[in-house]
Amino acid sequence: MRTAALVAAALLAPVARAAEPVDNEFFEKKVRPVLVAHCISCHDAKKQKGGLRLDTKGEFAKGGDNGAAVKPGDPAKSLLIEAVAYGGDIKMPPKGKLSDADIATLTAWVKGGAPWPADGGNAQGPTEKFDPHARAKAQWSFRPIQRPPVPDIQGSKAEVRNDIDRFLLARLQKEGLSFAPPAEKRALLRRVTFDLIGLPPTPEEVNAFLKDDGPGAFEKVVDRLLASPQYGVRWARHWLDLVRYAETQGHEFDFDIPDAWRYRDYVVRALNADVPYDTFLTEHVAGDLLPPRFSKDGLNDALIATGFWWLGEAKHSPVDSRAEYADRVDNQIDVFGKTVLGLTIGCARCHDHKFDPISTKDYYALFGVLSSSRYNRADVSDPASTVKLLDELKAVRAKLARDNTPPGAPNPQPAAGWREKSPAFEEFGAGWRDRWFADGLAFRPEGGDGFPHSGRETQKLMGALRSPTFTIDKPFLAIRVAGRNARARVILNGLQLIQNPIYGGLAHGIGHGEELHWMTFDLGMWKGQPAYLELLDDGPGFVAISEARFADTPPPAEGGTKVYLPAAPVDGGDEAKRLAARANEIEAQLPAPRRAPTMRDGNGINERVFIRGSHKSPGAEAPRGPLEAFALPAFKSAGSGRLELARTLTDPSNPLVTRVLVNRLWKHHFGEGLVRSPDDFGAQGQPPTHPELLDWLAAELVAKKWSLKAVHKLMLLSAAYQQSSRAVPEQTAKALTADPQNKLLHRQNVKRLEAEAIRDGILAVSGRLDLRTDGPGVLPHLTEHQVGRGRPASGPLDGDGRRSLYLQVRRNFLNPMFTAFDYPTPFTAIGRRTVSNVPAQALVMLNNPFVLQQTELWAKRVLAQPGAKPEDRVRAMYAAAFGREPSNDELGAATAFVAEQSNEYGKPNHPKAWADLAHVLVNAKEFVFVE
């Protein structure tokens, strides 16, 4: 009988958000800034109160007069934690207790083992000049990429299929090693199929490969898999790990990120279309500044790509919105730096990077790029068909007498005295489009001249109007607006989740109709902080604005002037009625918008360096530009400079982008990267095991026009990839000392499948798998134990059979099965998932309701084969689960097991007995591991 689900309640309990890893990066980003800001002045080389130094690892480890400052792993027994918590006689800092957040950071650091990166025992003194160019010259990853000569392999008995093998064999031969024998064809097919599409090969695919004895048989398989739509689904998941993809914003209420799924679908499309990586990357950084690139279904993929910037966490009511904004931009910089450059740029937020050629000025130069950019939930449809309809509508209305002379901007007379005292932010005279930022067809220039008015052509369009960024220096912002179903919002420090009790007054609905009325924002609480105004017409409706002013007092009441709205003539003959009817027909044909989170440029603003990371202590201005180590000029754009940033990334002189990318591909095909710290190519990361091969692959990527599929194929067709994961006995003994971690690849690595591939594999064998791509994600299935604010409705247990990529990723309600198998918490770039082996994984596979449901479906599928013998059914199940035939012993044991279980259930070939066998098979190690 099946093992009872004794621990089901524990398995189904809500999964808490995984804590940020406490590692060297945690120390640099979180701990060192606290020490520098509050402790170093009394505990450095010049002054050591209590005999304690906190400026270098070596001196810190010595402790002070009272002994060791911390006991790693045990905050309760650490003097440092006791002192900062004011829990004993010693209270530090003496001038005032640290904030709760800083104490929590230090406590988490000690609890996590108090990691401190090696610093050679020397802290950079305040008078030492930070020289990024000298550091870059000394660091391997910043050196120019030079295509190395391919080694000449002499006397090797190993098969050489391409130049990759020559680089690897050159190292192996030095250690007296070689490749393992070629993998057995069934194992090789299972390996490459999971690698490229994340699914097991079907029995039909296995048989076809076994029958093909031609020299190009494997290449045909690779080409078929790379051409499969499921390739994009599989490899999109790897990319989504890097951009911390989620569809909610986490924290207390887990608010939605509207339409985030369109970004996920973009990634799938781009990978399947083999969009060159330099294009793919440029679209991510600055797709809104590029000419549109439309998909087959008319979506502007270049614009959708920018949505990755907005996939991070966000708070709805931060006490300090400026600090929260700094944290959000920090996350954007962190994800960008790790994903694209393999650098921990975020470690330079509070001080120059302790190890890499990244200055604090570099960090705030990028900060300025991002603070000059805005969130924009845009219509990403190809506008061509809509524009055609609008042009016809305009022509029709031009023939109607009522529409011949629409009024211009009103010229209000009252409140003249208040206006004289209230400086104009904007009066929307000629050239306002050069000063403000209009988005969407509702504000298209062809709609008419005059002040901004989204309903001038029709109320079915959508659009947004945003002001330049301003610094709040008056208590009130007054805007004269008309509208219906529209919104006016002051975006303070980039805050989008505008909520009560603190920020509710920064957002107003506009619904009073055609009359222009004053609307006032009280900004008195936020003097000196940056903000911009946005007017949103999400359709159907409209919004119009005639002026905006900063003021010391709210405006007096002022009579309303009506704005123009197109309407059918009150009187008219048959021709007028016909034209009005045609106008209505055209309006009815206007398509609904298809929206996605995107980025849009604002006015370019250089950020000031936050001294010690505090926004309350602004220092020197940091001009927007690339890392100084790249020796490129500052950006000259009047906007954010993101397009210039993108060009520096894909410039041939950039030494990091291609190295980082080919290393990521290698990691997923060989189990480990040539650089085993794929998100850190800096001094604290690991150096490449094969630096010449890494550079050769980087050069090949560019030579192959940045084609990812071409590099995939190059790697997969190598003998190194196709070798067995089991070395011959005589090599095994030698490798124990010469290559114990298989860094030289004397054999292939055995890989455990990720959580998503395990789930998708279960769906594949059960027959429930739905291979549809695109569309909104499926709600997660939630149990009664998964509770909390922001809890969505529960979705189907099997996720409608969709692949795991299409299950919604909700930060506060992650899939328990996924988290058991090391699904990464989406808070930063994760290029290398943890691969653990813990009891929870076995318990999930034994007791998870999804697993039980699918094994029952698999049993029904097996029994649906009329007239099949038990042995034939067992063979079919082994072929589906493992891509191979069962051995005689396995066949006998499985048929005996089914017979015994059927006897227990009281009926021959009982469906539950076959479900039990299915359950056994998915619990086999062979099901979740790939050789």
CSV table of N, CA and C in Angstrom, one decimal, residues 61-109:
chain,number,residue,atom,x,y,z
A,61,ALA,N,39.4,39.5,13.7
A,61,ALA,CA,39.5,38.1,14.2
A,61,ALA,C,40.2,38.0,15.5
A,62,LYS,N,41.2,39.0,15.8
A,62,LYS,CA,41.9,39.0,17.0
A,62,LYS,C,41.1,39.3,18.2
A,63,GLY,N,39.9,40.0,18.0
A,63,GLY,CA,39.1,40.4,19.1
A,63,GLY,C,39.7,41.6,19.8
A,64,GLY,N,39.1,41.9,21.0
A,64,GLY,CA,39.6,43.1,21.8
A,64,GLY,C,39.9,42.7,23.2
A,65,ASP,N,39.9,43.6,24.1
A,65,ASP,CA,40.3,43.4,25.5
A,65,ASP,C,39.4,42.4,26.1
A,66,ASN,N,38.1,42.3,25.7
A,66,ASN,CA,37.2,41.3,26.3
A,66,ASN,C,37.0,40.0,25.5
A,67,GLY,N,37.9,39.8,24.6
A,67,GLY,CA,37.9,38.6,23.8
A,67,GLY,C,37.3,38.8,22.4
A,68,ALA,N,36.9,37.7,21.8
A,68,ALA,CA,36.3,37.7,20.5
A,68,ALA,C,35.0,38.6,20.4
A,69,ALA,N,34.9,39.4,19.4
A,69,ALA,CA,33.7,40.2,19.2
A,69,ALA,C,32.5,39.5,18.9
A,70,VAL,N,32.6,38.4,18.2
A,70,VAL,CA,31.5,37.6,17.8
A,70,VAL,C,31.8,36.1,17.9
A,71,LYS,N,30.8,35.3,18.1
A,71,LYS,CA,30.8,33.9,18.1
A,71,LYS,C,30.0,33.5,16.8
A,72,PRO,N,30.7,33.2,15.7
A,72,PRO,CA,30.0,32.9,14.5
A,72,PRO,C,28.9,31.8,14.7
A,73,GLY,N,27.7,32.2,14.2
A,73,GLY,CA,26.6,31.3,14.3
A,73,GLY,C,25.7,31.4,15.5
A,74,ASP,N,26.2,32.2,16.5
A,74,ASP,CA,25.5,32.4,17.8
A,74,ASP,C,25.4,33.8,18.2
A,75,PRO,N,24.5,34.6,17.7
A,75,PRO,CA,24.4,36.0,18.1
A,75,PRO,C,24.2,36.2,19.6
A,76,ALA,N,23.5,35.3,20.2
A,76,ALA,CA,23.2,35.4,21.7
A,76,ALA,C,24.5,35.4,22.5
A,77,LYS,N,25.5,34.8,22.0
A,77,LYS,CA,26.8,34.8,22.8
A,77,LYS,C,27.9,35.6,22.1
A,78,SER,N,27.5,36.6,21.4
A,78,SER,CA,28.4,37.5,20.7
A,78,SER,C,28.4,38.9,21.4
A,79,LEU,N,29.6,39.3,21.8
A,79,LEU,CA,29.7,40.6,22.5
A,79,LEU,C,29.2,41.8,21.6
A,80,LEU,N,29.5,41.7,20.3
A,80,LEU,CA,29.2,42.7,19.4
A,80,LEU,C,27.7,42.9,19.4
A,81,ILE,N,26.9,41.9,19.3
A,81,ILE,CA,25.4,42.0,19.2
A,81,ILE,C,24.9,42.5,20.6
A,82,GLU,N,25.5,42.0,21.7
A,82,GLU,CA,25.0,42.5,23.0
A,82,GLU,C,25.3,44.0,23.1
A,83,ALA,N,26.4,44.5,22.6
A,83,ALA,CA,26.7,45.9,22.7
A,83,ALA,C,25.8,46.7,21.9
A,84,VAL,N,25.6,46.4,20.6
A,84,VAL,CA,24.8,47.2,19.7
A,84,VAL,C,23.3,47.1,20.1
A,85,ALA,N,22.9,46.0,20.8
A,85,ALA,CA,21.5,45.9,21.3
A,85,ALA,C,21.3,46.6,22.6
A,86,TYR,N,22.4,47.2,23.2
A,86,TYR,CA,22.3,47.8,24.5
A,86,TYR,C,21.8,46.9,25.6
A,87,GLY,N,22.3,45.6,25.4
A,87,GLY,CA,21.8,44.6,26.4
A,87,GLY,C,22.7,44.3,27.6
A,88,GLY,N,23.9,45.0,27.6
A,88,GLY,CA,24.8,44.8,28.8
A,88,GLY,C,25.4,46.1,29.2
A,89,ASP,N,26.5,45.9,29.9
A,89,ASP,CA,27.2,47.1,30.4
A,89,ASP,C,27.8,48.0,29.3
A,90,ILE,N,28.3,47.3,28.2
A,90,ILE,CA,28.9,48.0,27.1
A,90,ILE,C,27.8,48.3,26.1
A,91,LYS,N,27.7,49.6,25.7
A,91,LYS,CA,26.7,50.0,24.8
A,91,LYS,C,27.4,50.8,23.6
A,92,MET,N,27.2,50.2,22.5
A,92,MET,CA,27.9,50.8,21.3
A,92,MET,C,26.9,50.9,20.1
A,93,PRO,N,27.0,52.0,19.4
A,93,PRO,CA,27.8,53.2,19.6
A,93,PRO,C,27.4,54.0,20.8
A,94,PRO,N,28.3,54.6,21.5
A,94,PRO,CA,28.0,55.3,22.7
A,94,PRO,C,27.0,56.5,22.6
A,95,LYS,N,27.1,57.1,21.4
A,95,LYS,CA,26.3,58.3,21.2
A,95,LYS,C,24.8,58.0,20.8
A,96,GLY,N,24.5,56.8,20.6
A,96,GLY,CA,23.1,56.5,20.3
A,96,GLY,C,23.0,55.1,19.7
A,97,LYS,N,21.9,54.4,20.0
A,97,LYS,CA,21.7,53.1,19.6
A,97,LYS,C,21.4,53.0,18.1
A,98,LEU,N,21.9,51.9,17.4
A,98,LEU,CA,21.7,51.7,16.0
A,98,LEU,C,20.2,51.5,15.7
A,99,SER,N,19.8,51.7,14.5
A,99,SER,CA,18.4,51.4,14.1
A,99,SER,C,18.2,49.9,14.2
A,100,ASP,N,16.9,49.6,14.4
A,100,ASP,CA,16.5,48.2,14.4
A,100,ASP,C,17.0,47.4,13.2
A,101,ALA,N,16.9,48.1,12.0
A,101,ALA,CA,17.3,47.5,10.8
A,101,ALA,C,18.8,47.1,10.8
A,102,ASP,N,19.6,48.1,11.3
A,102,ASP,CA,21.1,47.8,11.4
A,102,ASP,C,21.4,46.7,12.4
A,103,ILE,N,20.7,46.7,13.5
A,103,ILE,CA,20.9,45.6,14.5
A,103,ILE,C,20.5,44.3,13.9
A,104,ALA,N,19.4,44.3,13.2
A,104,ALA,CA,19.0,43.0,12.5
A,104,ALA,C,20.0,42.6,11.5
A,105,THR,N,20.6,43.5,10.7
A,105,THR,CA,21.6,43.1,9.8
A,105,THR,C,22.8,42.5,10.4
A,106,LEU,N,23.3,43.1,11.5
A,106,LEU,CA,24.5,42.5,12.2
A,106,LEU,C,24.2,41.2,12.8
A,107,THR,N,23.0,41.1,13.4
A,107,THR,CA,22.5,39.8,14.0
A,107,THR,C,22.5,38.7,12.9
A,108,ALA,N,21.9,39.0,11.7
A,108,ALA,CA,21.8,38.0,10.7
A,108,ALA,C,23.2,37.6,10.2
A,109,TRP,N,24.1,38.6,10.2
A,109,TRP,CA,25.5,38.3,9.7
A,109,TRP,C,26.2,37.3,10.7
